[in-house]
Amino acid sequence: MTDPTADLLPIGLEDRLPAAARALTRARRAVLDAMDTHGYDRVIPPLVEFENSLATRMNGVATRRMFRFVDPASLRTLALRSDLTVQVGRIAATSLAGAPRPLRLCYAGEVATITSDQLDPARQRLQLGAELIGSDSAAAAGEVVALAVEALTAAGAARVSVDFTLPDLVDTLAATALPLAADRIDAVRRELDGKDAGALRDVGGEAYLPLLYAAGPFEQALERLAAIDAGGALASRIAGLRQIAARVGDRARLTLDPTERHGFEYQSWFGFTLYAEGVRGTLGRGGTYSIGGTNEPATGFTLYIDPLVDALGEAPARDMLYLPPGHDPEIASRLRAIGWRTLAALSDSDDPAALGCSHKLVGSDPQTL
């Protein structure tokens, strides 16, 4: 008796059939092309690495979410990658350590995790992104944000919006203008994340209350942030945010939530989240960080475009030319060279229309079926 569960896929994994795969492939190619046109060279890291390497190149990388197993050759623990950014950091710190800076790299590949997010059941996703390594400036951040917006737009996203944040803002203020005891910093961060004014007062963070209201559309939120008396500690951040926003211009809707930390485990002074109209949830994140081991500054972004592709729907197939038995292979080769997609008959009984063909080769010319 056939086991009805034999071909079930694990929770969080799925097949993409031809039309869906075609849509994802086109979007992936559009993103990579956008990054390539701005001088970002693609790297292709391995699917599996030593767990220790993945864990030490970036703060906030949780190896407990990775599939791990023992390498029979080295007897060391290997891990299936859950984030390509870490691998790009390793490449920059090792194989490309002597390359001129700033170094611009991009990537595309599958990543997997043991557990999924509550809002997203997928445990395997296509990750695309770019990293600008060797610069910690607002100019670098502006280039990266603008590129992320352009890449998403090329993939088909409409009305992209970008939410800016300042991940280390509490640490900066706690050490200067708004002092906090070390044992209160985490509590203040937590209540700011929860947007709970009462709880923020209860943990001794009353001075941080104005930050809760410095959120919303970019210009208004930035004005509220600038009005906070922080003894000049915010001046450079505000100037940097203005410079980044100017680089993006009107290509995206900009908002600001200076205390948002979810998803910014290893970012330093600047972070951003990407959204698009008609797509549920986030499509990507990015920001500034330091590469573990070398502490070299970098700025980058990661895109997860599966939800965008799902929202856009399946991609129609290109016209396909049926090549009947006995066709001239040189004519078929010439037609493929100018863009035709062809399907060669295997027998006289093949049905061109049933096989998805839109045209048939008659002599040396394609004719509509």
Coordinates of C-alpha atoms in Angstrom, one line a residue:
M1 CA 0.0 0.0 0.0
T2 CA 1.3 3.4 -0.9
D3 CA 2.1 5.7 2.0
P4 CA 0.1 9.0 1.4
T5 CA 2.6 10.9 3.6
A6 CA 5.7 9.7 1.7
D7 CA 6.0 12.8 -0.5
L8 CA 5.0 15.4 2.0
L9 CA 7.4 18.3 2.5
P10 CA 8.5 19.4 6.0
I11 CA 6.6 22.4 7.5
G12 CA 7.9 25.6 6.1
L13 CA 9.3 24.2 2.9
E14 CA 7.6 24.2 -0.6
D15 CA 8.1 23.6 -4.2
R16 CA 7.8 26.4 -6.7
L17 CA 6.3 25.1 -9.9
P18 CA 7.2 26.5 -13.3
A19 CA 5.0 29.6 -13.3
A20 CA 6.0 30.6 -9.8
A21 CA 9.6 29.6 -10.3
R22 CA 9.7 31.8 -13.5
A23 CA 8.3 34.8 -11.5
L24 CA 10.9 34.4 -8.8
T25 CA 13.8 33.9 -11.3
R26 CA 12.8 37.1 -13.2
A27 CA 12.7 39.1 -10.0
R28 CA 16.0 37.6 -8.8
R29 CA 17.6 38.5 -12.0
A30 CA 16.3 42.1 -11.9
V31 CA 17.6 42.6 -8.4
L32 CA 21.1 41.2 -9.3
D33 CA 21.2 43.4 -12.5
A34 CA 20.3 46.5 -10.5
M35 CA 23.2 45.8 -8.1
D36 CA 25.6 45.0 -10.9
T37 CA 24.9 48.3 -12.7
H38 CA 26.1 50.1 -9.6
G39 CA 29.4 48.3 -9.4
Y40 CA 28.6 45.6 -6.9
D41 CA 30.5 42.4 -7.8
R42 CA 28.7 39.1 -7.0
V43 CA 30.2 36.5 -4.7
I44 CA 28.9 32.9 -4.2
P45 CA 29.7 31.5 -0.8
P46 CA 29.2 27.8 0.0
L47 CA 25.9 26.4 1.4
V48 CA 27.6 24.9 4.4
E49 CA 30.4 26.2 6.7
F50 CA 32.0 25.5 10.0
E51 CA 29.6 26.7 12.7
N52 CA 32.2 28.6 14.5
S53 CA 33.0 30.8 11.5
L54 CA 29.4 31.7 11.0
A55 CA 28.9 32.5 14.7
T56 CA 31.9 34.8 15.1
R57 CA 31.7 37.0 12.1
M58 CA 28.6 38.9 13.1
N59 CA 27.0 39.8 16.4
G60 CA 23.4 38.6 16.9
V61 CA 23.7 35.5 14.7
A62 CA 21.8 32.7 16.5
T63 CA 23.5 29.4 15.7
R64 CA 20.7 27.6 17.5
R65 CA 18.4 28.4 14.6
M66 CA 20.8 26.7 12.1
F67 CA 20.8 23.1 10.9
R68 CA 24.0 21.7 12.3
F69 CA 25.8 18.4 11.8
V70 CA 29.2 16.9 12.2
D71 CA 31.6 16.9 9.2
P72 CA 32.9 13.3 8.8
A73 CA 36.1 14.6 7.2
S74 CA 37.1 17.1 9.9
L75 CA 34.9 15.9 12.8
R76 CA 34.0 19.6 13.4
T77 CA 30.5 21.0 13.6
L78 CA 29.1 22.3 10.3
A79 CA 26.1 24.6 9.9
L80 CA 23.7 25.2 7.0
R81 CA 23.8 28.9 6.5
S82 CA 20.9 31.0 7.8
D83 CA 22.3 34.4 6.6
L84 CA 24.5 35.1 3.7
T85 CA 25.7 38.5 5.1
V86 CA 27.9 36.6 7.6
Q87 CA 29.6 34.8 4.8
V88 CA 30.2 38.0 2.8
G89 CA 31.9 39.4 5.9
R90 CA 34.2 36.4 6.1
I91 CA 35.1 36.7 2.4
A92 CA 35.9 40.4 2.9
A93 CA 38.0 39.7 5.9
T94 CA 40.0 36.8 4.3
S95 CA 40.1 36.3 0.6
L96 CA 39.4 39.9 -0.3
A97 CA 41.3 41.5 2.7
G98 CA 43.7 43.1 0.3
A99 CA 41.1 44.4 -2.2
P100 CA 40.8 48.2 -2.5
R101 CA 38.2 49.8 -0.2
P102 CA 35.4 50.6 -0.3
L103 CA 34.6 47.1 -1.4
R104 CA 31.2 46.5 -3.1
L105 CA 29.8 43.0 -3.1
C106 CA 26.4 41.4 -3.8
Y107 CA 24.9 38.0 -3.4
A108 CA 21.9 35.7 -4.0
G109 CA 21.3 32.3 -2.5
E110 CA 19.0 30.1 -0.4
V111 CA 19.1 30.2 3.4
A112 CA 17.4 27.9 5.9
T113 CA 16.5 27.9 9.6
I114 CA 15.3 25.2 12.0
T115 CA 12.5 27.4 13.2
S116 CA 10.4 30.0 11.4
D117 CA 9.1 33.4 12.4
Q118 CA 5.5 33.5 13.8
L119 CA 4.4 35.8 11.0
D120 CA 6.3 33.9 8.3
P121 CA 6.2 30.1 8.3
A122 CA 8.9 29.7 5.7
R123 CA 12.1 28.0 6.8
Q124 CA 13.8 28.3 3.5
R125 CA 14.0 31.6 1.6
L126 CA 15.9 33.3 -1.2
Q127 CA 18.1 36.0 0.2
L128 CA 19.6 38.7 -1.9
G129 CA 21.6 41.7 -0.9
A130 CA 24.6 44.0 -1.2
E131 CA 27.4 45.1 1.2
L132 CA 29.5 48.2 1.0
I133 CA 32.6 47.4 3.1
G134 CA 35.2 49.8 4.4
S135 CA 33.1 52.9 5.0
D136 CA 30.9 54.0 7.9
S137 CA 29.7 57.3 6.4
A138 CA 26.3 58.7 5.7
A139 CA 27.3 58.8 2.0
A140 CA 27.8 55.0 2.1
A141 CA 24.5 54.5 3.9
G142 CA 22.7 56.7 1.4
E143 CA 24.1 54.7 -1.5
V144 CA 23.0 51.5 0.1
V145 CA 19.4 52.6 0.9
A146 CA 19.0 54.1 -2.6
L147 CA 20.3 50.9 -4.2
A148 CA 17.9 48.8 -2.1
V149 CA 14.9 50.9 -3.2
E150 CA 16.0 50.6 -6.9
A151 CA 16.5 46.8 -6.6
L152 CA 13.1 46.3 -5.1
T153 CA 11.5 48.5 -7.7
A154 CA 13.2 46.6 -10.5
A155 CA 11.8 43.4 -9.0
G156 CA 8.3 44.8 -9.4
A157 CA 7.6 46.5 -6.0
A158 CA 5.3 49.4 -6.1
R159 CA 5.4 52.5 -3.8
V160 CA 8.4 51.3 -1.7
S161 CA 8.6 52.8 1.8
V162 CA 11.7 52.9 4.0
D163 CA 11.6 53.1 7.8
F164 CA 14.8 54.5 9.4
T165 CA 16.0 53.7 12.8
L166 CA 19.0 54.4 15.1
P167 CA 19.8 51.0 16.7
D168 CA 22.4 52.1 19.3
L169 CA 20.6 55.4 20.2
V170 CA 19.8 54.3 23.8
D171 CA 23.4 53.3 24.4
T172 CA 24.7 56.6 23.0
L173 CA 22.3 58.7 25.1
A174 CA 22.8 56.6 28.2
A175 CA 26.6 57.3 28.1
T176 CA 26.2 61.0 27.5
A177 CA 23.2 63.3 27.6
L178 CA 20.6 61.0 29.3
P179 CA 22.6 58.9 31.8
L180 CA 21.3 55.5 32.8
A181 CA 22.7 52.9 35.2
A182 CA 24.0 49.9 33.3
D183 CA 21.4 47.6 34.8
R184 CA 18.6 49.8 33.5
I185 CA 19.6 50.1 29.8
D186 CA 18.1 46.8 28.7
A187 CA 14.8 47.6 30.5
V188 CA 14.6 51.1 28.9
R189 CA 15.3 49.5 25.5
R190 CA 12.6 46.9 26.0
E191 CA 9.9 49.5 27.0
L192 CA 10.9 51.7 24.1
D193 CA 10.5 48.7 21.8
G194 CA 7.0 48.1 23.3
K195 CA 6.1 51.8 23.0
D196 CA 4.8 51.7 26.6
A197 CA 5.1 55.1 28.2
G198 CA 3.9 54.0 31.6
A199 CA 6.3 51.1 31.8
L200 CA 9.1 53.3 30.5
R201 CA 8.6 55.6 33.5
D202 CA 8.4 52.7 35.9
V203 CA 11.9 51.5 34.8
G204 CA 13.5 54.9 35.3
G205 CA 13.4 56.0 31.6
E206 CA 11.2 59.1 32.0
A207 CA 13.9 61.2 30.2
Y208 CA 13.5 58.9 27.2
L209 CA 9.7 59.5 26.8
P210 CA 10.2 62.1 24.0
L211 CA 11.7 59.4 21.8
L212 CA 8.4 57.6 21.7
Y213 CA 6.8 60.5 19.9
A214 CA 9.7 61.1 17.5
A215 CA 8.3 58.5 15.1
G216 CA 6.2 58.8 12.0
P217 CA 6.6 60.5 8.6
F218 CA 10.3 61.4 8.2
E219 CA 10.3 65.2 8.3
Q220 CA 7.9 65.5 11.2
A221 CA 9.6 62.8 13.2
L222 CA 13.1 64.2 12.6
E223 CA 11.9 67.6 13.8
R224 CA 10.7 66.0 17.1
L225 CA 13.9 64.2 17.4
A226 CA 15.9 67.4 16.9
A227 CA 13.8 69.1 19.6
I228 CA 15.0 66.7 22.2
D229 CA 17.6 68.4 24.5
A230 CA 20.4 65.9 24.3
G231 CA 23.3 68.3 24.6
G232 CA 24.3 67.9 20.9
A233 CA 24.5 64.1 21.1
L234 CA 22.0 63.7 18.3
A235 CA 23.4 66.4 16.0
S236 CA 25.5 64.0 13.9
R237 CA 22.8 61.4 13.7
I238 CA 20.2 63.9 12.5
A239 CA 22.7 65.3 9.9
G240 CA 23.4 61.8 8.7
L241 CA 19.7 60.9 8.4
R242 CA 19.1 64.1 6.4
Q243 CA 21.9 63.2 4.0
I244 CA 20.6 59.6 3.5
A245 CA 17.0 60.9 2.9
A246 CA 18.3 63.4 0.3
R247 CA 20.0 60.5 -1.5
V248 CA 16.8 58.5 -1.7
G249 CA 14.8 61.6 -2.7
D250 CA 11.2 60.9 -3.8
R251 CA 11.9 57.3 -5.0
A252 CA 10.4 56.0 -1.7
R253 CA 8.2 57.1 1.2
L254 CA 10.4 57.7 4.2
T255 CA 9.5 57.2 7.9
L256 CA 11.5 57.3 11.1
D257 CA 11.2 55.3 14.3
P258 CA 14.5 56.0 16.1
T259 CA 14.2 53.4 18.8
E260 CA 13.1 50.4 16.7
R261 CA 15.4 47.5 17.3
H262 CA 13.6 44.4 16.1
G263 CA 15.7 42.8 13.4
F264 CA 18.7 45.0 14.1
E265 CA 20.8 42.7 16.3
Y266 CA 24.1 43.6 14.8
Q267 CA 23.6 47.1 13.3
S268 CA 25.4 50.1 14.8
W269 CA 24.3 53.7 14.3
F270 CA 21.9 53.3 11.4
G271 CA 19.3 50.8 10.2
F272 CA 16.4 50.7 7.8
T273 CA 13.4 48.4 7.0
L274 CA 11.8 48.1 3.5
Y275 CA 8.2 47.7 2.7
A276 CA 6.1 47.9 -0.5
E277 CA 2.4 48.5 -1.3
G278 CA 0.3 45.4 -1.5
V279 CA 2.9 43.2 0.2
R280 CA 2.4 42.0 3.8
G281 CA 5.3 42.4 6.1
T282 CA 8.9 43.4 5.5
L283 CA 10.8 42.8 2.3
G284 CA 14.2 43.6 3.7
R285 CA 16.4 45.3 6.2
G286 CA 19.8 46.9 6.3
G287 CA 22.2 49.3 8.0
T288 CA 25.7 49.9 9.3
Y289 CA 27.7 47.2 11.2
S290 CA 31.2 45.9 11.9
I291 CA 32.5 42.7 10.6
G292 CA 33.5 40.3 13.4
G293 CA 37.2 39.6 13.8
T294 CA 38.4 42.7 12.0
N295 CA 35.9 45.3 13.2
E296 CA 35.9 46.7 9.7
P297 CA 32.9 49.0 9.1
A298 CA 30.3 48.1 6.5
T299 CA 26.9 49.0 5.3
G300 CA 24.5 46.7 3.6
F301 CA 21.0 45.4 3.0
T302 CA 19.2 42.0 2.7
L303 CA 16.1 41.4 0.6
Y304 CA 13.6 38.5 1.0
I305 CA 11.5 38.8 -2.2
D306 CA 9.4 35.7 -2.0
P307 CA 6.4 37.6 -0.5
L308 CA 6.7 40.2 -3.3
V309 CA 6.8 37.6 -6.0
D310 CA 3.8 35.9 -4.4
A311 CA 1.9 39.2 -4.4
L312 CA 2.7 39.9 -8.0
G313 CA 1.4 36.5 -9.1
E314 CA 2.7 34.0 -11.5
A315 CA 4.7 35.1 -14.5
P316 CA 3.4 34.2 -18.0
A317 CA 5.7 32.1 -20.1
R318 CA 7.4 33.6 -23.1
D319 CA 6.3 32.6 -26.6
M320 CA 7.6 29.2 -27.5
L321 CA 8.3 28.0 -31.0
Y322 CA 7.5 24.4 -32.0
L323 CA 10.2 22.7 -34.1
P324 CA 8.6 19.9 -36.1
P325 CA 10.4 16.6 -37.0
G326 CA 13.0 17.2 -39.7
H327 CA 13.5 20.9 -39.0
D328 CA 16.7 22.6 -40.0
P329 CA 18.9 22.8 -36.8
E330 CA 20.8 25.8 -38.2
I331 CA 17.6 27.8 -38.6
A332 CA 16.5 26.8 -35.1
S333 CA 19.8 27.9 -33.7
R334 CA 19.6 31.3 -35.5
L335 CA 16.1 31.8 -34.1
R336 CA 17.2 31.0 -30.5
A337 CA 20.1 33.5 -31.0
I338 CA 17.6 36.3 -31.7
G339 CA 15.4 35.5 -28.7
W340 CA 13.1 32.6 -29.6
R341 CA 12.4 29.9 -27.0
T342 CA 12.1 26.6 -28.9
L343 CA 10.7 23.1 -28.2
A344 CA 11.8 20.3 -30.5
A345 CA 9.3 17.5 -31.4
L346 CA 10.2 14.0 -30.4
S347 CA 7.6 12.4 -32.6
D348 CA 5.0 13.2 -35.3
S349 CA 2.3 12.7 -32.6
D350 CA 3.4 15.6 -30.5
D351 CA 0.7 18.3 -30.0
P352 CA 2.4 21.8 -30.2
A353 CA -0.6 23.6 -28.5
A354 CA -0.8 21.0 -25.7
L355 CA 2.9 21.4 -25.0
G356 CA 2.5 25.1 -24.5
C357 CA 3.8 26.4 -27.9
S358 CA 2.5 29.6 -29.3
H359 CA 4.2 29.3 -32.7
K360 CA 5.3 26.6 -35.2
L361 CA 8.3 26.6 -37.5
V362 CA 7.2 26.3 -41.1
G363 CA 10.1 26.2 -43.4
S364 CA 12.3 28.9 -42.1
D365 CA 9.7 31.2 -40.6
P366 CA 7.7 31.1 -37.3
Q367 CA 4.0 31.1 -37.7
T368 CA 1.3 31.6 -35.0
L369 CA -0.6 28.5 -34.1

